[in-house]
Coordinates of C-alpha atoms in Angstrom, one line a residue:
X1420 CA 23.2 34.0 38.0
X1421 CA 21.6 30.7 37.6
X1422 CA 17.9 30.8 37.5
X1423 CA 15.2 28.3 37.1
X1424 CA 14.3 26.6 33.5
X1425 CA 11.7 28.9 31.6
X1426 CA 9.2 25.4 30.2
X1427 CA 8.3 26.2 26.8
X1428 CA 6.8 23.2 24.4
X1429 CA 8.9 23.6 21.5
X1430 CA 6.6 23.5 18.0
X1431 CA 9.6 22.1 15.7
X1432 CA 7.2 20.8 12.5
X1433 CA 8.8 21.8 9.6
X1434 CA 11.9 23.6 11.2
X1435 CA 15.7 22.3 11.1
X1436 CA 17.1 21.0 14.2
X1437 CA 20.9 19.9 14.1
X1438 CA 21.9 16.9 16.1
X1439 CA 25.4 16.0 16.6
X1440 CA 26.9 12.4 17.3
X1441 CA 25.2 9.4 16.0
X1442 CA 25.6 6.9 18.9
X1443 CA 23.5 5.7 22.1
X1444 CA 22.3 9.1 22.9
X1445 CA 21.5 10.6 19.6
X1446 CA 19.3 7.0 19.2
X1447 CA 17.3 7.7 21.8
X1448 CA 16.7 12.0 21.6
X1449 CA 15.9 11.7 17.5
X1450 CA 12.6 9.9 17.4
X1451 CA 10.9 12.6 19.9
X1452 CA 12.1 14.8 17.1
X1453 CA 11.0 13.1 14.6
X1454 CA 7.5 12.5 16.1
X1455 CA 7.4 16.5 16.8
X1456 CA 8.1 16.8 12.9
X1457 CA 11.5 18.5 13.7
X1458 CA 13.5 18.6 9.8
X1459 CA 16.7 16.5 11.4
X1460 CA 19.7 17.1 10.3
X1461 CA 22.4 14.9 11.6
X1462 CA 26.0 15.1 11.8
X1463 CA 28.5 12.0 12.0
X1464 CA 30.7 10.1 10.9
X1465 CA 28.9 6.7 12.2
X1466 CA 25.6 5.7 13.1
X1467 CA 23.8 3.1 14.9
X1468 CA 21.7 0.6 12.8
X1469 CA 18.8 2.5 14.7
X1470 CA 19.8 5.8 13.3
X1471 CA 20.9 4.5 9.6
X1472 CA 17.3 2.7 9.6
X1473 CA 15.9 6.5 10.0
X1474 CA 18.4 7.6 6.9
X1475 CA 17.1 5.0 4.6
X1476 CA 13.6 5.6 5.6
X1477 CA 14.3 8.9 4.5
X1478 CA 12.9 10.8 8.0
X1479 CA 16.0 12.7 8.4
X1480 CA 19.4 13.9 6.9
X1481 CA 22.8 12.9 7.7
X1482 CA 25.8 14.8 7.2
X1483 CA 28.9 11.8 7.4
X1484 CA 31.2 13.7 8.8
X1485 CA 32.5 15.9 11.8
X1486 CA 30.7 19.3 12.6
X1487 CA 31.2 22.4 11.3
X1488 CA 29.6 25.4 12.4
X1489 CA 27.6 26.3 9.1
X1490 CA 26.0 23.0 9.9
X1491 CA 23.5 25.5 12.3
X1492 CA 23.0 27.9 9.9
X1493 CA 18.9 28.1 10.1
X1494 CA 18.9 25.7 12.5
X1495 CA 16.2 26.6 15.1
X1496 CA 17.7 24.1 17.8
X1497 CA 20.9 21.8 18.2
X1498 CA 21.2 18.7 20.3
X1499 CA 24.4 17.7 20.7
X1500 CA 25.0 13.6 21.4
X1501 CA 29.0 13.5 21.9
X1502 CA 30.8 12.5 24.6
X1503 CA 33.7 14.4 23.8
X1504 CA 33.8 17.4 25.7
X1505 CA 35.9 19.3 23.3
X1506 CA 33.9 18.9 20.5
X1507 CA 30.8 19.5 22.4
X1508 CA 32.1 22.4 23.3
X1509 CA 32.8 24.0 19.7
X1510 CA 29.3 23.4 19.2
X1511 CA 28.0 24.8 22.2
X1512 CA 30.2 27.8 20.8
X1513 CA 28.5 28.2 17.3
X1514 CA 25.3 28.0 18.7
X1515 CA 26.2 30.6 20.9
X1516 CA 27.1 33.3 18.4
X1517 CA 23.9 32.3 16.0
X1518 CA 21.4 32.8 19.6
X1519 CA 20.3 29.0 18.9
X1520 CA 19.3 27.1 22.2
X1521 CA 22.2 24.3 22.7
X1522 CA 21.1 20.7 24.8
X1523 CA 24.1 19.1 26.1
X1524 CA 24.3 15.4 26.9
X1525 CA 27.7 15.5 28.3
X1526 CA 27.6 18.8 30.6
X1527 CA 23.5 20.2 31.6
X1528 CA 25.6 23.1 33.2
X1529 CA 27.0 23.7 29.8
X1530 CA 23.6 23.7 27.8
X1531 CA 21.3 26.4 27.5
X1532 CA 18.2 23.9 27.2
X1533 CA 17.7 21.0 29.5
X1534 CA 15.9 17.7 27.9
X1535 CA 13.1 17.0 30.6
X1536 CA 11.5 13.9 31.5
X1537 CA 9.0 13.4 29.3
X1538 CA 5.5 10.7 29.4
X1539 CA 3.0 11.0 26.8
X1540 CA -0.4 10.0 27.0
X1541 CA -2.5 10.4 24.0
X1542 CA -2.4 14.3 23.1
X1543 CA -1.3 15.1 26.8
X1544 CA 2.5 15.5 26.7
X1545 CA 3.9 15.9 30.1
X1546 CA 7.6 17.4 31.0
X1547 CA 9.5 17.8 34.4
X1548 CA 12.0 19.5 35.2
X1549 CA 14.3 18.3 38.5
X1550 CA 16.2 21.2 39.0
X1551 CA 19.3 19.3 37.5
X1552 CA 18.4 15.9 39.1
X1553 CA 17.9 13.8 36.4
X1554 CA 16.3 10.7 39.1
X1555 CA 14.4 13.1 41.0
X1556 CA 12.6 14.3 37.4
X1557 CA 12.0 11.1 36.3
X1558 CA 10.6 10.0 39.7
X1559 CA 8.3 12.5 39.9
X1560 CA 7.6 11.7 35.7
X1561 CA 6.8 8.0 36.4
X1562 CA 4.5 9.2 39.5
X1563 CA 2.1 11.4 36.7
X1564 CA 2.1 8.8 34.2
X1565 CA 0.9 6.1 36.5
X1566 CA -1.6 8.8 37.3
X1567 CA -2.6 9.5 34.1
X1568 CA -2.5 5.4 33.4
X1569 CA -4.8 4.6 36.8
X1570 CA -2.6 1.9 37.0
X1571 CA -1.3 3.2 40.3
X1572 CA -1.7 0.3 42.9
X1573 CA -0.1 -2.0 39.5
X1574 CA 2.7 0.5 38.8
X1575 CA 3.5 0.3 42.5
X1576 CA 3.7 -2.9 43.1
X1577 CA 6.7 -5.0 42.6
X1578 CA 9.1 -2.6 42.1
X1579 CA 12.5 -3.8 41.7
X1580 CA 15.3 -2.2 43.7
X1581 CA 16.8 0.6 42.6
X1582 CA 19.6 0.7 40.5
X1583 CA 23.0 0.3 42.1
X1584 CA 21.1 -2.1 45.1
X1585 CA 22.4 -5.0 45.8
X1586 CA 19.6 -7.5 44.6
X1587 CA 20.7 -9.6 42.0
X1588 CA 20.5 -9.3 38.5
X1589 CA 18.0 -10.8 36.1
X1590 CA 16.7 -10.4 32.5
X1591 CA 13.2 -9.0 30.9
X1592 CA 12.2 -10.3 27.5
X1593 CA 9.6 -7.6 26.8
X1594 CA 7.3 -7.5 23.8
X1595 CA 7.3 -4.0 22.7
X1596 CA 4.4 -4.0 20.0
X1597 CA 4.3 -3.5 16.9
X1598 CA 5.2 0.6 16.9
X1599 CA 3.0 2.6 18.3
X1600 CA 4.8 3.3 21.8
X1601 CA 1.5 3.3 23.4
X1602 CA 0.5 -0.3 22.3
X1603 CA 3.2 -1.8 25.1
X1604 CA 1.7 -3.8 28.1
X1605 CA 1.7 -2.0 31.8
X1606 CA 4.1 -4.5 32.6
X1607 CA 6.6 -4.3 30.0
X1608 CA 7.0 -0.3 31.1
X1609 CA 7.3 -1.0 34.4
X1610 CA 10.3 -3.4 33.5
X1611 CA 11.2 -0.4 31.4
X1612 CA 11.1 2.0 34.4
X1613 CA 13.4 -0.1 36.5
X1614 CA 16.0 -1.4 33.7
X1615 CA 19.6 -0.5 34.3
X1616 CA 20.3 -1.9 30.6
X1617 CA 18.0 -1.6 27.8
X1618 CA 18.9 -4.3 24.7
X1619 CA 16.7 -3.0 21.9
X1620 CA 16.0 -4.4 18.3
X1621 CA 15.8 -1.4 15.7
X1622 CA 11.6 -2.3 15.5
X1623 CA 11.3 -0.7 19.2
X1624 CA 9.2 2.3 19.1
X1625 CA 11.9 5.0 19.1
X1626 CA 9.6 6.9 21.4
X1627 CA 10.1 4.2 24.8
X1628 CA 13.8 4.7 24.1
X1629 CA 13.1 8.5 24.8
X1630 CA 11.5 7.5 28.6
X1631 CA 14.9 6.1 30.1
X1632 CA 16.2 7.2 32.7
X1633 CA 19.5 9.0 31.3
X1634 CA 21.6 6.4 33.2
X1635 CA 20.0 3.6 31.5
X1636 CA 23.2 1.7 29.3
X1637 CA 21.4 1.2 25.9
X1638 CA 22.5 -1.7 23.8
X1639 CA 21.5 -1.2 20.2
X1640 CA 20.8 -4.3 19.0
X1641 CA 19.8 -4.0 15.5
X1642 CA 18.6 -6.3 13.2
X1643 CA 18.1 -4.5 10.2
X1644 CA 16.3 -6.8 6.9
X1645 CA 19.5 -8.3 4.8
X1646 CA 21.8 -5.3 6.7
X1647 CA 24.1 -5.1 8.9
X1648 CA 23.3 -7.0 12.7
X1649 CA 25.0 -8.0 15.8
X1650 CA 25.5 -11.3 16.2
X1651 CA 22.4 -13.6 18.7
X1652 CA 25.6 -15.1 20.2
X1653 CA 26.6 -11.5 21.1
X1654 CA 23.5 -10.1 21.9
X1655 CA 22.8 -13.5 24.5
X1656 CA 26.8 -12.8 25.6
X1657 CA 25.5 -9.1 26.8
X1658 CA 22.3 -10.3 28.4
X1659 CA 23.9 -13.0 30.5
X1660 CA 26.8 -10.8 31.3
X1661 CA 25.0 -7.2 32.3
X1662 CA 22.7 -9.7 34.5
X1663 CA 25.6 -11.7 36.2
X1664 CA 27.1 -8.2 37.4
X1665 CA 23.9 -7.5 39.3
X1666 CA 22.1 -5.3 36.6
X1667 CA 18.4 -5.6 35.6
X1668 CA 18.4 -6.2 32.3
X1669 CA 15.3 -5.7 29.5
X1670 CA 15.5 -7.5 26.3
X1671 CA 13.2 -5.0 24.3
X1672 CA 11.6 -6.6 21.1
X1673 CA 9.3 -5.2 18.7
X1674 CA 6.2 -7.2 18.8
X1675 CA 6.3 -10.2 21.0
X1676 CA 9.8 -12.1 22.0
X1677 CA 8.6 -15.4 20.5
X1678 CA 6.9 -14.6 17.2
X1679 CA 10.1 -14.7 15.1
X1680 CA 11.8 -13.2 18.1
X1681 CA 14.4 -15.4 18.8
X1682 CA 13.2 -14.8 22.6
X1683 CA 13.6 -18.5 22.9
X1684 CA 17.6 -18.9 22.3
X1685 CA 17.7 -15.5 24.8
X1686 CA 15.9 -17.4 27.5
X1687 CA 18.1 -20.5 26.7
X1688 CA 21.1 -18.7 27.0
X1689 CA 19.9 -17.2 30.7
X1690 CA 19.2 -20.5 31.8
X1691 CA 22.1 -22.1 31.0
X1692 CA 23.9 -19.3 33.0
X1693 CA 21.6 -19.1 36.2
X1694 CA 20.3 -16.0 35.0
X1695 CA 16.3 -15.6 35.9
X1696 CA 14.1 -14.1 33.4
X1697 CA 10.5 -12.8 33.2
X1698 CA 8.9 -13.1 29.9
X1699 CA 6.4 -10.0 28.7
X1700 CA 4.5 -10.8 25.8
X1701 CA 4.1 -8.4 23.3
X1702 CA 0.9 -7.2 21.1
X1703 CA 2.3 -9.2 17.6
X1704 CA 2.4 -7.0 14.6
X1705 CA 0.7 -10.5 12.7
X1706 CA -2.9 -9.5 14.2
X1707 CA -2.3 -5.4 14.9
X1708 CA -1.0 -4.7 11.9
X1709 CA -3.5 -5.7 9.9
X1710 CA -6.4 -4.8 12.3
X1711 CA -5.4 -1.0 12.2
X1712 CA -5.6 -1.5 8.5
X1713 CA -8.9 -2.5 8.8
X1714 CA -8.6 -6.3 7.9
X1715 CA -9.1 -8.3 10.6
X1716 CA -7.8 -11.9 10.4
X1717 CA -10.9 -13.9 11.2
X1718 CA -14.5 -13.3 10.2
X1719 CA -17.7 -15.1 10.8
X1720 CA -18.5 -17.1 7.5
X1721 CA -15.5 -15.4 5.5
X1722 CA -11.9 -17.3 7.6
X1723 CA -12.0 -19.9 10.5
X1724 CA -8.2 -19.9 10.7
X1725 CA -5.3 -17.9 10.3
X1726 CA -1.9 -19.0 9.7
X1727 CA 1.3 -16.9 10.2
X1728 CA 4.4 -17.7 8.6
X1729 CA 8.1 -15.9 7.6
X1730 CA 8.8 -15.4 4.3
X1731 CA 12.7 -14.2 5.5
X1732 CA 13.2 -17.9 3.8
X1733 CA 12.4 -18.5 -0.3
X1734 CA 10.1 -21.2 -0.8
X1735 CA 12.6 -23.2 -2.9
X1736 CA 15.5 -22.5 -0.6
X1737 CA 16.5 -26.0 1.1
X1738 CA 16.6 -23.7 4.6
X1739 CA 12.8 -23.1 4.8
X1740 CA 10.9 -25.3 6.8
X1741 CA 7.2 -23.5 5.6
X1742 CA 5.5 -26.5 3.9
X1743 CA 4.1 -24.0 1.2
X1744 CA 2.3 -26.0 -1.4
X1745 CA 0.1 -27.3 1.7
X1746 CA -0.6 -23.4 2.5
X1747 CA -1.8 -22.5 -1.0
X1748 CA -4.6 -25.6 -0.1
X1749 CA -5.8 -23.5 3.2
X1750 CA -9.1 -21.5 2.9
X1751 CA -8.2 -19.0 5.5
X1752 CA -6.0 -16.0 6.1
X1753 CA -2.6 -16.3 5.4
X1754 CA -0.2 -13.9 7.1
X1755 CA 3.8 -13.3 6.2
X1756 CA 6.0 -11.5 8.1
X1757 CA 9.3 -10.2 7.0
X1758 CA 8.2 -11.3 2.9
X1759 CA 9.0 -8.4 1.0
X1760 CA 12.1 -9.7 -0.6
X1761 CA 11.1 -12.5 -1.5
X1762 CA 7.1 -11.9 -2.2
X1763 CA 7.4 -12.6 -5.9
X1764 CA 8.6 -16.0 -5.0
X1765 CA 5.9 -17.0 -2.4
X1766 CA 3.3 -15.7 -4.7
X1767 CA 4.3 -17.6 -7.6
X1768 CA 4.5 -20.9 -5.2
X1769 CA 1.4 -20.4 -3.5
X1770 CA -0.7 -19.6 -7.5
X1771 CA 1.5 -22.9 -8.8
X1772 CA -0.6 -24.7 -6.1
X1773 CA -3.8 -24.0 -6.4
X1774 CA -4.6 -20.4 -4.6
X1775 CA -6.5 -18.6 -7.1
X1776 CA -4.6 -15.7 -8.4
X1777 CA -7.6 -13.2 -7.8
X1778 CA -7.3 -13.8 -3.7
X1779 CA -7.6 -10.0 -2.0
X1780 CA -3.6 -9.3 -0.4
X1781 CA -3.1 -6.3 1.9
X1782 CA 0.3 -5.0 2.7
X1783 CA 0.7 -3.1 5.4
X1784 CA 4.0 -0.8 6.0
X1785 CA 5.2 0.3 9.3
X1786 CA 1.8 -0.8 10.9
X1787 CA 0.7 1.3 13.9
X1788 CA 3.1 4.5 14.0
X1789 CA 2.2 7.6 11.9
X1790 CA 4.3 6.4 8.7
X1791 CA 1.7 3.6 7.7
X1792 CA 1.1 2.9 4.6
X1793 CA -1.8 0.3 2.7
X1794 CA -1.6 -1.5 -0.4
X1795 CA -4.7 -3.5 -1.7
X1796 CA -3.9 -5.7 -4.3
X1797 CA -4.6 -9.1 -5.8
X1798 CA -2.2 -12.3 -5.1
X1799 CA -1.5 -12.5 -9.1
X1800 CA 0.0 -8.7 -8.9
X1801 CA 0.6 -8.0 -5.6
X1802 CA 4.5 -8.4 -6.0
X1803 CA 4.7 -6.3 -8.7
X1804 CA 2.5 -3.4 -7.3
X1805 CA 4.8 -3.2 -4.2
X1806 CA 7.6 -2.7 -6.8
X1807 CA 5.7 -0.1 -8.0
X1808 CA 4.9 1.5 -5.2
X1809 CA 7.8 1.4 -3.8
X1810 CA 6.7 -0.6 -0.1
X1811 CA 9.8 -1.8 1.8
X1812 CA 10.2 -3.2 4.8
X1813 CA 8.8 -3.2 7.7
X1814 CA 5.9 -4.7 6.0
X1815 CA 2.9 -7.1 6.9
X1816 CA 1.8 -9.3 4.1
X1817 CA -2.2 -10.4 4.6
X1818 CA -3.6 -13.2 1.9
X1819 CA -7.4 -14.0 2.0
X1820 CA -10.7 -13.0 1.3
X1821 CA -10.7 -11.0 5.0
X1822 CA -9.0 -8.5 2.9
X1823 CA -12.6 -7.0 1.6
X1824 CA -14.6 -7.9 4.5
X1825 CA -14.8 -4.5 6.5
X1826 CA -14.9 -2.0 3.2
X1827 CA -17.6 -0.1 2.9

C-alpha cells in the first residue's frame, strides 16, 4: 500500500548524511545540506568544480571512489545522485537493512523520502509535496513564495511559456549577488522560475540551484581561482546552442554579469547568433561585501570616490591594464576583487608609490553567506596577515581610511 508522504523538517546539524554521485544533481541537493549543517559525506569518483569548491573549502567530505555499503554506517540519511539505476539500487538496498531513509533522483517510486519543493523566506522554510508531480509541487511552491514576497501582480506578469512551448528561445544574463540567495533581484528569480537551462558559475548561491524545477538541465560552469574552468568559448557555444533549439536559457553569475563577468562576450556571442537576451543586473559583491562587514565605501568627509579594480592580473605583468602607480595617488576607497594571489604584489606597488603603509585594509571572505570571515589590517601587513590567517579566496580586498569609519 502506497500512502501519502508523512512531512517531517529534518534537524541534520551535526549528523552524517551520505550523498552518492558527484554530478548535476548532487550540485544542486548539497548546499541545502550544507546550509541545514548536515556532516556530508560524499561518495565519487568525480566531481563538479561546484562540488570540489565545497571539498577544498573544507564543508564536506569526499570519498573518491564508488560506494560501498559501510559508507552508511551512522549515517542518519542518504541521498543518492546517480543516474545509474543499478548502482542506485545497491544503495537503496544498504540503506534498507540499516532502517536509513533513501532519496532517489533516478526512481521517487524507489525512494523512501521524496525531496520537496522548497522556498525559503528568512526563517520560514516552506515544502510541498505534489503527490509525485514534480510541476504540480513546484507550481503550487512558486505560488507561496510570491505570497510570502508580495510581489504577486510582478511575479505574474510576464511569464514566459512553459517549458516544451513553442516560443522561441532566448538567453538571461542574471546577476546572482554576491551569496546570500536572498540578495537576488525579483526579476532574476522569475527568470530562474521559467529557465529550461540554468548555466551557473561556481559563486552562485548553492541555495537557488536547490529551487529548480527538477527538469531544469544545469550546466556547471565553473570558474574556480587558478583551477580548473570551462572554456568562455564553450560556455558562449552552450548558451547560443540551448537557445537556438527553443530553450530559455539563464546565464547565472555571481554578482552582476558585467563587473568582471565576462557578461559582455556572452551577450556578443547571442547577438552575433540572433539569439535575444535580457540582462539582470546583479547586487556586486564590490559594495555588499564590504557593507555587511560594516565598511561602507563612501563616507561624508572620510572618501568621495571609490575605485574598483581586479587584481587576477600582477601589477608588473605586461597583461594588466590597471594603471597602479596612478591608484596609489587616489585619496579614496580602493577596492580589489579576485587579489588574493597576488596581494603581496599590489601592496608593495601601491606603498612604492606613495600610499602610506599605515592605510586601514579590510578583507572580506565569502561576503554575505554564513561562512564570512573579516580581517582588519594595515596596507604594510595586510598580505602577510592573510597568510597567516589563512584567508583564501573568495575574498574582497577594501583599501582606505572607510575601513575605521563605522567602529564603535
Amino acid at each position: 500500500m502506497i500512502g501519502n508522504p508523512y512531512p517531517l523538517g529534518l534537524r541534520l546539524a551535526g549528523r552524517r548524511v551520505v550523498v552518492v554521485g558527484g554530478g548535476a544533481v548532487a550540485t544542486r541537493r548539497v548546499p541545502a545540506l550544507l546550509d541545514a549543517g548536515a556532516d556530508v559525506f560524499l561518495v565519487s569518483p568525480e566531481l563538479t568544480p561546484a562540488l570540489h569548491a565545497h571539498v577544498d573549502a573544507g564543508r564536506l567530505h569526499w570519498a573518491p571512489r564508488r560506494f560501498v555499503p559501510a559508507d552508511l554506517d551512522g549515517a542518519w540519511l542518504v541521498q543518492v545522485a546517480v543516474d545509474d539505476p543499478l548502482a542506485a539500487a545497491s544503495v537503496s538496498a544498504a540503506a534498507a537493512e540499516r532502517r536509513i531513509f533513501c532519496v532517489r533522483a533516478d526512481d521517487r517510486s524507489a525512494a523512501t523520502a521524496w525531496t520537496p519543493a522548497v522556498t525559503r523566506h528568512g526563517p520560514v522554510t516552506v515544502a510541498v509535496f505534489g503527490g509525485g508531480d514534480p510541476r504540480r509541487a513546484m507550481s503550487v511552491r512558486d505560488a507561496v513564495r510570491d505570497l510570502l514576497n508580495v510581489r504577486t501582480g510582478l511575479a505574474a506578469a510576464g511569464r514566459g511559456v512553459p517549458p516544451g512551448g513553442a516560443a522561441p528561445g532566448r538567453v538571461a544574463l542574471v546577476g546572482a549577488g554576491p551569496g546570500d540567495p536572498e540578495l537576488i533581484t525579483v526579476k532574476g528569480w522569475r527568470l530562474l522560475t521559467e529557465a529550461d537551462v540554468v548555466v551557473a558559475d561556481r559563486l552562485v548561491p548553492g541555495l537557488l540551484l536547490d529551487e529548480l524545477r527538477p527538469d531544469v538541465e544545469l550546466v556547471d560552469a565553473s570558474k574556480i581561482p587558478y583551477g580548473p574552468s570551462r572554456a568562455q568559448e564553450e560556455i558562449n557555444r552552450i548558451l547560443v546552442d540551448r537557445a537556438l533549439a527553443g530553450k530559455v536559457v539563464v546565464r547565472l553569475k555571481g554578482g552582476d554579469p558585467y563587473v568582471f563577468g565576462r557578461g559582455g562576450e556572452e551577450l556578443l556571442a547571442c547577438a552575433e547568433a540572433g539569439v535575444p537576451v535580457t540582462v539582470v543586473p546583479g547586487v556586486t559583491s564590490a559594495i555588499a561585501v564590504p557593507a555587511v562587514a560594516g565598511v561602507p565605501v563612501t563616507h561624508r568627509a572620510v572618501a568621495h570616490e571609490f575605485t574598483v579594480v581586479s587584481g587576477h592580473v600582477a601589477p608588473d605583468s605586461p597583461d594588466s591594464l590597471v594603471r597602479w602607480p596612478a591608484l596609489a595617488g587616489l585619496r579614496g576607497t580602493l577596492v580589489v576583487l579576485m587579489g588574493l594571489k597576488n596581494l603581496a604584489a599590489i601592496t608593495a606597488t601601491l606603498t612604492a608609490h606613495g600610499r602610506d603603509p599605515a592605510t586601514p585594509v579590510a578583507v572580506i571572505q565569502e561576503g554575505t553567506t554564513g561562512a564570512q570571515r573579516t580581517l582588519r589590517s594595515t596596507l604594510g601587513a595586510v598580505a602577510a596577515d592573510v597568510v597567516a590567517a589563512g584567508l583564501r579566496p573568495p575574498a574582497i580586498v577594501v583599501i582606505g581610511d572607510v575601513v575605521g569609519t563605522l567602529d564603535v
